[in-house]
C-alpha positions as MATLAB code, in Angstrom:
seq = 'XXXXXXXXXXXXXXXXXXXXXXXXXXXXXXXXXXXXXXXXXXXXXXXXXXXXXXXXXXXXXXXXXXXXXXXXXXXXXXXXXXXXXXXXXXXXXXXXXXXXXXXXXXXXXXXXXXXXXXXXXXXXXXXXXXXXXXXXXXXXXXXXXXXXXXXXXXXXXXXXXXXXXX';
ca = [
     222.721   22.205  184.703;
     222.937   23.050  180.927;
     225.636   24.856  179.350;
     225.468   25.055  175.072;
     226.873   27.131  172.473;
     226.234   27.462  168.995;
     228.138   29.085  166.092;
     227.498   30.309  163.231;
     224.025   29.724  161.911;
     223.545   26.830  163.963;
     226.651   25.114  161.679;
     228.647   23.867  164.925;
     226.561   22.791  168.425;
     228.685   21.806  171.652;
     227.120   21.267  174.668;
     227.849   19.946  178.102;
     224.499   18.905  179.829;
     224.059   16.618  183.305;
     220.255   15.225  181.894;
     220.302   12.192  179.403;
     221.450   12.366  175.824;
     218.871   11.713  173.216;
     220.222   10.693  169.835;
     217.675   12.278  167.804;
     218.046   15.781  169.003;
     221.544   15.987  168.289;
     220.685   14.377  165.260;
     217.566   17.057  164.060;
     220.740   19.552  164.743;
     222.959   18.357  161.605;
     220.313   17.489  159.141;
     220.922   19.937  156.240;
     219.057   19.394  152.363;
     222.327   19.426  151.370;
     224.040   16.743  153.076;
     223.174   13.508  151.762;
     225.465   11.991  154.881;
     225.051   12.370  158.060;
     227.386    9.991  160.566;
     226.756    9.750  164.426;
     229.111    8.350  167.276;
     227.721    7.209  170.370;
     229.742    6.290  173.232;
     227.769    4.323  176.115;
     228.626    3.240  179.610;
     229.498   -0.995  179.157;
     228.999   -3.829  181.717;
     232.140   -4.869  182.439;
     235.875   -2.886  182.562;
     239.048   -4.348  182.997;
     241.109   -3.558  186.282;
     243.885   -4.901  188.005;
     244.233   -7.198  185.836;
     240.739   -8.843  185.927;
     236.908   -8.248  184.725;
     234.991   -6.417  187.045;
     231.239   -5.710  186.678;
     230.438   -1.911  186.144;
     227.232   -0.308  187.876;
     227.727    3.501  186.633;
     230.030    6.121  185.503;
     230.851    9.582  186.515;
     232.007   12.607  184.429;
     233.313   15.901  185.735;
     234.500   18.321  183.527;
     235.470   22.145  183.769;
     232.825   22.900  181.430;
     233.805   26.781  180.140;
     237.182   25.117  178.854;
     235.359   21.665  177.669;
     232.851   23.999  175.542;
     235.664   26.095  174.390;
     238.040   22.982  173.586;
     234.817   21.402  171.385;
     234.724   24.015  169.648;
     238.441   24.481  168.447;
     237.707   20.947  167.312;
     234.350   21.751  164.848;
     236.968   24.383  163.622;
     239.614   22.166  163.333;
     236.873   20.033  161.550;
     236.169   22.450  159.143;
     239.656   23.364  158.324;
     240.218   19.460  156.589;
     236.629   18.309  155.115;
     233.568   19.732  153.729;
     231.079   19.448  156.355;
     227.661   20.863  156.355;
     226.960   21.031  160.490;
     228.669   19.427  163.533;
     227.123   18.849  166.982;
     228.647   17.014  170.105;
     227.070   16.828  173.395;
     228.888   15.231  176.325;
     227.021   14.454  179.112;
     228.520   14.814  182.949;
     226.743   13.393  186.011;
     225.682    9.839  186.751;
     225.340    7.532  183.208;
     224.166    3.966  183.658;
     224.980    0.858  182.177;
     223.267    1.040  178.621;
     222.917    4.910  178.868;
     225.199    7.031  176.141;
     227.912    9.726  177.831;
     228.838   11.244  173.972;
     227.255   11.620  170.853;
     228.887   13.183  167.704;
     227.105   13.438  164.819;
     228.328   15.294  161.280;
     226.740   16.166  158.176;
     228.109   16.354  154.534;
     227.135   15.790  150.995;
     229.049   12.080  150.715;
     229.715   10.236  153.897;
     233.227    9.977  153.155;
     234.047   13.798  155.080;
     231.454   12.999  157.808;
     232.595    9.366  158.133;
     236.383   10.682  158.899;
     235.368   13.849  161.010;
     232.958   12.341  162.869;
     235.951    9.513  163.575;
     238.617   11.901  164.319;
     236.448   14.040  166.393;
     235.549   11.277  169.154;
     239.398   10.285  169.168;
     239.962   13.956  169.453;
     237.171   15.015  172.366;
     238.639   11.896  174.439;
     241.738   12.938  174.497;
     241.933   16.715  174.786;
     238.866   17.876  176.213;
     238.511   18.408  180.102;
     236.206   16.028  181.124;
     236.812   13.178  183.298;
     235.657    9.910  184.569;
     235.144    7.831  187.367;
     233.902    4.056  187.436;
     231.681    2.574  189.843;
     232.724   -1.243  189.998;
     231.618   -4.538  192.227;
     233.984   -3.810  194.881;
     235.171   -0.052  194.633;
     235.247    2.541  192.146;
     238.435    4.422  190.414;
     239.312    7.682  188.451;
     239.590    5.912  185.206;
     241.873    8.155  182.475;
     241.852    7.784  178.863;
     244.591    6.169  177.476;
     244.177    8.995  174.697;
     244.848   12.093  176.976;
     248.576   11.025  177.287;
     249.050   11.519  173.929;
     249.882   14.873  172.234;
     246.578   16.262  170.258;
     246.860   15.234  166.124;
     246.084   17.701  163.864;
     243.833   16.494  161.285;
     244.635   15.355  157.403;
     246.403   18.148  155.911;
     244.247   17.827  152.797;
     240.492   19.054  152.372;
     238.496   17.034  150.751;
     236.436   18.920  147.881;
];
């Protein structure tokens, strides 16, 4: 299952997908002539996670999310994006399902004109996503496997910088 939305002229892309993320197709979706930036986050599944106290050896991950509010709550981020720097086009894709060891679960990638904007958005948005949007995770570990939160969603949301960058 699929579920995408784009606004504007193809400015903003969310999308929720259960197939493998491929960096350069979220990517192809921010390049713009006029954006001599473009910044990408990646966020893949690790080895190893702490619990209990002690190292354990990860074999997978798996995300769940209510997707209609995930979409919805990506977007009010791009917005929220566009409301503090100058950014040409955003795109996130989260993907929910099964995600190996080595595979990537997120990628955020934003264009601009200098790096600066896309380097901060693109920074704020990950920290953002993890801690507001609906999706959730559970770890498969040597020996069991737990709903792991994010240390992020028991925090209140942040706005962004008040100032827009020009």
């Amino acid at each position: 299952a699929s579920m995408a939305a784009a606004d504007g002229p193809t400015r903003d892309h969310v999308e929720i997908v259960a197939h493998p993320l491929v960096h350069d197709d979220v990517v192809k979706r921010v390049a713009d002539d006029g954006a001599g930036a473009i910044v990408t986050f990646i966020g893949t599944t690790r080895d190893t996670f702490e619990h209990g106290g002690e190292l354990r050896n990860v074999e997978k991950l798996e995300y769940e999310c209510f997707t209609p509010m995930a979409l919805a709550k990506m977007r009010e981020l791009c917005a929220a994006i566009r409301g503090t720097w100058d950014v040409a086009k955003i795109a996130m894709a989260h993907r929910t399902g099964t995600v190996g060891v080595g595979e990537s679960s997120v990628i955020i990638a934003v264009s601009s004109a200098h790096r600066r904007e896309a380097l901060e958005a693109c920074h704020w948005a990950i920290d953002e996503l993890k801690a507001t949007v609906p999706i959730w995770k559970k770890e498969f570990f040597e020996g069991g496997e737990v709903w792991k939160e994010n240390a992020e969603q028991r925090r209140e949301p942040r706005e962004p910088p008040r100032r827009k960058y020009v």
